[in-house]
mmCIF file of N, CA and C in Angstrom:
data_model
loop_
_atom_site.group_PDB
_atom_site.id
_atom_site.type_symbol
_atom_site.label_atom_id
_atom_site.label_comp_id
_atom_site.label_asym_id
_atom_site.label_seq_id
_atom_site.Cartn_x
_atom_site.Cartn_y
_atom_site.Cartn_z
ATOM 1 N N UNK A 1 13.232 -4.199 -79.926
ATOM 2 C CA UNK A 1 14.770 -4.029 -79.737
ATOM 3 C C UNK A 1 15.437 -2.719 -79.850
ATOM 4 N N UNK A 2 15.915 -2.154 -79.195
ATOM 5 C CA UNK A 2 16.219 -0.783 -79.454
ATOM 6 C C UNK A 2 17.862 -0.934 -79.531
ATOM 7 N N UNK A 3 18.628 -1.659 -79.262
ATOM 8 C CA UNK A 3 20.157 -2.037 -78.986
ATOM 9 C C UNK A 3 20.516 -2.986 -80.113
ATOM 10 N N UNK A 4 21.688 -2.440 -80.750
ATOM 11 C CA UNK A 4 22.351 -3.220 -81.738
ATOM 12 C C UNK A 4 23.712 -3.283 -81.766
ATOM 13 N N UNK A 5 24.725 -4.186 -81.679
ATOM 14 C CA UNK A 5 26.227 -4.386 -81.679
ATOM 15 C C UNK A 5 26.392 -4.959 -83.099
ATOM 16 N N UNK A 6 27.594 -4.281 -83.737
ATOM 17 C CA UNK A 6 27.828 -4.323 -85.131
ATOM 18 C C UNK A 6 29.367 -4.666 -84.976
ATOM 19 N N UNK A 7 30.021 -5.464 -85.444
ATOM 20 C CA UNK A 7 31.293 -5.620 -85.547
ATOM 21 C C UNK A 7 32.085 -5.643 -86.931
ATOM 22 N N UNK A 8 32.827 -4.940 -87.672
ATOM 23 C CA UNK A 8 32.878 -4.985 -88.731
ATOM 24 C C UNK A 8 34.431 -5.188 -89.290
ATOM 25 N N UNK A 9 35.066 -6.244 -89.945
ATOM 26 C CA UNK A 9 36.310 -6.241 -90.443
ATOM 27 C C UNK A 9 36.576 -5.273 -91.198
ATOM 28 N N UNK A 10 37.707 -4.445 -91.160
ATOM 29 C CA UNK A 10 38.263 -3.245 -92.003
ATOM 30 C C UNK A 10 39.823 -3.538 -92.623
ATOM 31 N N UNK A 11 40.295 -4.304 -91.981
ATOM 32 C CA UNK A 11 41.537 -4.848 -92.146
ATOM 33 C C UNK A 11 42.037 -6.164 -91.817
ATOM 34 N N UNK A 12 43.194 -6.634 -92.332
ATOM 35 C CA UNK A 12 43.370 -7.898 -91.854
ATOM 36 C C UNK A 12 43.167 -8.307 -90.327
ATOM 37 N N UNK A 13 43.720 -7.206 -89.607
ATOM 38 C CA UNK A 13 43.374 -7.435 -88.079
ATOM 39 C C UNK A 13 43.094 -6.321 -87.488
ATOM 40 N N UNK A 14 42.018 -5.534 -88.346
ATOM 41 C CA UNK A 14 41.422 -4.203 -87.725
ATOM 42 C C UNK A 14 40.021 -4.330 -88.076
ATOM 43 N N UNK A 15 39.303 -3.880 -86.854
ATOM 44 C CA UNK A 15 37.739 -4.096 -86.614
ATOM 45 C C UNK A 15 37.008 -2.943 -85.981
ATOM 46 N N UNK A 16 36.083 -2.518 -86.756
ATOM 47 C CA UNK A 16 35.162 -1.477 -86.263
ATOM 48 C C UNK A 16 34.328 -1.749 -85.077
ATOM 49 N N UNK A 17 33.895 -1.490 -83.981
ATOM 50 C CA UNK A 17 32.577 -1.778 -83.156
ATOM 51 C C UNK A 17 31.833 -0.798 -83.117
ATOM 52 N N UNK A 18 30.620 -0.786 -83.487
ATOM 53 C CA UNK A 18 29.759 0.058 -83.052
ATOM 54 C C UNK A 18 28.457 -0.548 -82.605
ATOM 55 N N UNK A 19 27.922 0.253 -81.428
ATOM 56 C CA UNK A 19 27.056 0.055 -80.757
ATOM 57 C C UNK A 19 26.072 1.072 -80.759
ATOM 58 N N UNK A 20 24.821 0.795 -80.928
ATOM 59 C CA UNK A 20 23.717 1.464 -81.481
ATOM 60 C C UNK A 20 22.520 1.413 -80.347
ATOM 61 N N UNK A 21 21.603 2.791 -80.264
ATOM 62 C CA UNK A 21 20.484 2.586 -79.512
ATOM 63 C C UNK A 21 19.687 3.513 -80.282
ATOM 64 N N UNK A 22 18.403 2.988 -80.671
ATOM 65 C CA UNK A 22 17.515 3.230 -81.412
ATOM 66 C C UNK A 22 17.852 3.971 -82.565
ATOM 67 N N UNK A 23 18.868 3.413 -83.269
ATOM 68 C CA UNK A 23 19.564 3.891 -84.526
ATOM 69 C C UNK A 23 20.630 4.942 -84.361
ATOM 70 N N UNK A 24 20.964 5.433 -83.209
ATOM 71 C CA UNK A 24 21.920 6.295 -83.105
ATOM 72 C C UNK A 24 23.134 5.774 -82.624
ATOM 73 N N UNK A 25 24.388 6.334 -83.125
ATOM 74 C CA UNK A 25 25.457 5.536 -82.662
ATOM 75 C C UNK A 25 26.147 6.102 -81.044
ATOM 76 N N UNK A 26 25.943 5.270 -80.205
ATOM 77 C CA UNK A 26 26.510 5.461 -78.981
ATOM 78 C C UNK A 26 28.115 5.341 -79.067
ATOM 79 N N UNK A 27 28.487 4.066 -79.545
ATOM 80 C CA UNK A 27 29.871 3.701 -79.409
ATOM 81 C C UNK A 27 30.529 3.602 -80.952
ATOM 82 N N UNK A 28 31.688 3.975 -81.317
ATOM 83 C CA UNK A 28 32.243 3.671 -82.171
ATOM 84 C C UNK A 28 33.747 3.557 -82.039
ATOM 85 N N UNK A 29 34.370 2.544 -81.918
ATOM 86 C CA UNK A 29 35.790 2.386 -81.875
ATOM 87 C C UNK A 29 36.545 1.629 -82.585
ATOM 88 N N UNK A 30 37.774 1.625 -83.319
ATOM 89 C CA UNK A 30 38.293 0.602 -83.834
ATOM 90 C C UNK A 30 39.357 -0.448 -83.028
ATOM 91 N N UNK A 31 39.437 -1.408 -83.316
ATOM 92 C CA UNK A 31 40.277 -2.328 -82.313
ATOM 93 C C UNK A 31 41.275 -3.226 -83.177
ATOM 94 N N UNK A 32 42.118 -3.762 -82.781
ATOM 95 C CA UNK A 32 43.086 -4.890 -83.451
ATOM 96 C C UNK A 32 42.745 -6.091 -82.518
ATOM 97 N N UNK A 33 42.419 -7.296 -83.442
ATOM 98 C CA UNK A 33 42.362 -8.463 -82.852
ATOM 99 C C UNK A 33 43.016 -9.442 -84.009
ATOM 100 N N UNK A 34 43.384 -10.541 -83.375
ATOM 101 C CA UNK A 34 43.887 -11.618 -84.371
ATOM 102 C C UNK A 34 42.954 -12.486 -85.005
ATOM 103 N N UNK A 35 42.037 -12.573 -84.403
ATOM 104 C CA UNK A 35 40.623 -13.381 -85.031
ATOM 105 C C UNK A 35 39.288 -12.799 -84.781
ATOM 106 N N UNK A 36 38.292 -13.462 -85.428
ATOM 107 C CA UNK A 36 36.749 -12.983 -84.876
ATOM 108 C C UNK A 36 36.626 -13.154 -83.826
ATOM 109 N N UNK A 37 36.810 -14.413 -83.244
ATOM 110 C CA UNK A 37 36.389 -14.540 -81.898
ATOM 111 C C UNK A 37 37.080 -13.567 -80.774
ATOM 112 N N UNK A 38 38.171 -13.013 -81.218
ATOM 113 C CA UNK A 38 38.726 -12.140 -80.071
ATOM 114 C C UNK A 38 38.232 -10.526 -80.481
ATOM 115 N N UNK A 39 37.515 -10.280 -81.683
ATOM 116 C CA UNK A 39 37.244 -9.372 -81.946
ATOM 117 C C UNK A 39 35.677 -9.251 -81.558
ATOM 118 N N UNK A 40 35.127 -10.458 -81.443
ATOM 119 C CA UNK A 40 33.980 -10.386 -80.669
ATOM 120 C C UNK A 40 33.892 -10.295 -79.251
ATOM 121 N N UNK A 41 34.821 -10.690 -78.463
ATOM 122 C CA UNK A 41 34.863 -10.627 -77.397
ATOM 123 C C UNK A 41 35.339 -9.072 -77.092
ATOM 124 N N UNK A 42 36.384 -8.580 -77.512
ATOM 125 C CA UNK A 42 36.344 -7.355 -77.256
ATOM 126 C C UNK A 42 35.482 -6.233 -77.297
ATOM 127 N N UNK A 43 34.821 -6.390 -78.378
ATOM 128 C CA UNK A 43 33.439 -5.762 -78.799
ATOM 129 C C UNK A 43 32.646 -5.932 -77.323
ATOM 130 N N UNK A 44 32.211 -6.863 -76.915
ATOM 131 C CA UNK A 44 31.426 -7.155 -75.737
ATOM 132 C C UNK A 44 31.976 -6.412 -74.689
ATOM 133 N N UNK A 45 33.357 -6.816 -74.440
ATOM 134 C CA UNK A 45 34.109 -6.040 -73.239
ATOM 135 C C UNK A 45 33.947 -4.326 -73.361
ATOM 136 N N UNK A 46 33.873 -3.866 -74.381
ATOM 137 C CA UNK A 46 33.647 -2.389 -74.775
ATOM 138 C C UNK A 46 32.419 -2.092 -74.315
ATOM 139 N N UNK A 47 31.335 -2.942 -74.795
ATOM 140 C CA UNK A 47 30.115 -2.327 -74.568
ATOM 141 C C UNK A 47 29.987 -2.600 -73.029
ATOM 142 N N UNK A 48 30.306 -3.387 -72.429
ATOM 143 C CA UNK A 48 30.221 -3.742 -70.790
ATOM 144 C C UNK A 48 31.005 -2.562 -70.027
ATOM 145 N N UNK A 49 31.887 -2.219 -70.543
ATOM 146 C CA UNK A 49 32.848 -1.148 -69.671
ATOM 147 C C UNK A 49 31.748 0.073 -69.728
ATOM 148 N N UNK A 50 31.401 0.459 -71.305
ATOM 149 C CA UNK A 50 30.367 1.638 -71.455
ATOM 150 C C UNK A 50 28.987 1.610 -70.410
ATOM 151 N N UNK A 51 28.652 0.427 -70.600
ATOM 152 C CA UNK A 51 27.225 0.394 -69.739
ATOM 153 C C UNK A 51 27.739 0.588 -68.286
ATOM 154 N N UNK A 52 28.746 0.075 -67.856
ATOM 155 C CA UNK A 52 29.286 0.142 -66.478
ATOM 156 C C UNK A 52 29.589 1.476 -66.126
ATOM 157 N N UNK A 53 30.090 2.552 -66.887
ATOM 158 C CA UNK A 53 30.481 3.979 -66.743
ATOM 159 C C UNK A 53 29.009 4.512 -66.820
ATOM 160 N N UNK A 54 28.193 4.259 -67.591
ATOM 161 C CA UNK A 54 26.455 4.675 -67.575
ATOM 162 C C UNK A 54 26.035 4.489 -66.455
ATOM 163 N N UNK A 55 25.954 3.245 -65.841
ATOM 164 C CA UNK A 55 25.360 3.069 -64.736
ATOM 165 C C UNK A 55 26.285 3.843 -63.428
ATOM 166 N N UNK A 56 27.515 4.132 -63.568
ATOM 167 C CA UNK A 56 27.952 5.025 -62.457
ATOM 168 C C UNK A 56 27.477 6.133 -62.382
ATOM 169 N N UNK A 57 27.229 6.859 -63.730
ATOM 170 C CA UNK A 57 27.052 8.216 -63.576
ATOM 171 C C UNK A 57 25.726 8.327 -63.139
ATOM 172 N N UNK A 58 24.563 7.549 -63.807
ATOM 173 C CA UNK A 58 23.142 7.704 -63.172
ATOM 174 C C UNK A 58 22.909 7.189 -61.585
ATOM 175 N N UNK A 59 24.013 6.296 -61.245
ATOM 176 C CA UNK A 59 23.680 6.108 -59.405
ATOM 177 C C UNK A 59 24.529 7.423 -58.946
ATOM 178 N N UNK A 60 25.598 8.054 -59.567
ATOM 179 C CA UNK A 60 25.841 9.283 -58.863
ATOM 180 C C UNK A 60 25.115 10.554 -58.973
ATOM 181 N N UNK A 61 24.233 10.350 -60.024
ATOM 182 C CA UNK A 61 23.312 11.809 -60.386
ATOM 183 C C UNK A 61 21.989 11.339 -59.297
ATOM 184 N N UNK A 62 21.491 10.222 -59.226
ATOM 185 C CA UNK A 62 20.472 10.130 -58.318
ATOM 186 C C UNK A 62 20.697 10.351 -57.002
ATOM 187 N N UNK A 63 22.191 9.779 -56.462
ATOM 188 C CA UNK A 63 22.621 10.179 -55.144
ATOM 189 C C UNK A 63 22.700 11.638 -54.995
ATOM 190 N N UNK A 64 23.260 12.227 -55.672
ATOM 191 C CA UNK A 64 23.329 13.462 -55.943
ATOM 192 C C UNK A 64 22.040 14.688 -55.555
ATOM 193 N N UNK A 65 21.277 14.150 -56.586
ATOM 194 C CA UNK A 65 19.695 14.635 -56.435
ATOM 195 C C UNK A 65 18.900 14.431 -55.026
ATOM 196 N N UNK A 66 18.929 13.256 -54.641
ATOM 197 C CA UNK A 66 18.557 12.830 -53.565
ATOM 198 C C UNK A 66 19.027 13.733 -52.250
ATOM 199 N N UNK A 67 20.346 13.789 -52.384
ATOM 200 C CA UNK A 67 21.184 14.829 -51.407
ATOM 201 C C UNK A 67 20.401 15.978 -51.534
ATOM 202 N N UNK A 68 20.480 16.828 -52.759
ATOM 203 C CA UNK A 68 20.177 17.812 -52.950
ATOM 204 C C UNK A 68 18.841 18.267 -52.460
ATOM 205 N N UNK A 69 17.649 17.315 -53.002
ATOM 206 C CA UNK A 69 16.298 17.522 -52.414
ATOM 207 C C UNK A 69 16.090 17.144 -50.876
ATOM 208 N N UNK A 70 17.008 16.368 -50.320
ATOM 209 C CA UNK A 70 16.926 16.625 -48.950
ATOM 210 C C UNK A 70 17.348 17.589 -47.981
ATOM 211 N N UNK A 71 17.972 18.564 -48.669
ATOM 212 C CA UNK A 71 18.584 19.987 -48.064
ATOM 213 C C UNK A 71 17.531 20.617 -48.024
ATOM 214 N N UNK A 72 16.596 20.595 -49.023
ATOM 215 C CA UNK A 72 15.474 21.532 -49.159
ATOM 216 C C UNK A 72 14.613 21.303 -48.232
#
C-alpha cells in the first residue's frame, strides 16, 4: 500500500486533508466542513481532482513525446 489519505479535524468546522504517496505528502489542503461526513466527501473530491489533473498531464506528455518521436 503506497497511498494514504488522512483527514484531521483542527477546529470546530476546519479540517486538514493530506494525501501521501510512499510517505511523501502530495496534497495538503485545509477545508471547512459542517460535519465529518462532509469533510470525508470533500477530501475524496480533492484527491479525485488531483488525480484527474495528473492523468491529463501524463496523457498530454505521452502525446507530445509520441509526436516528437514521430517527427524524427
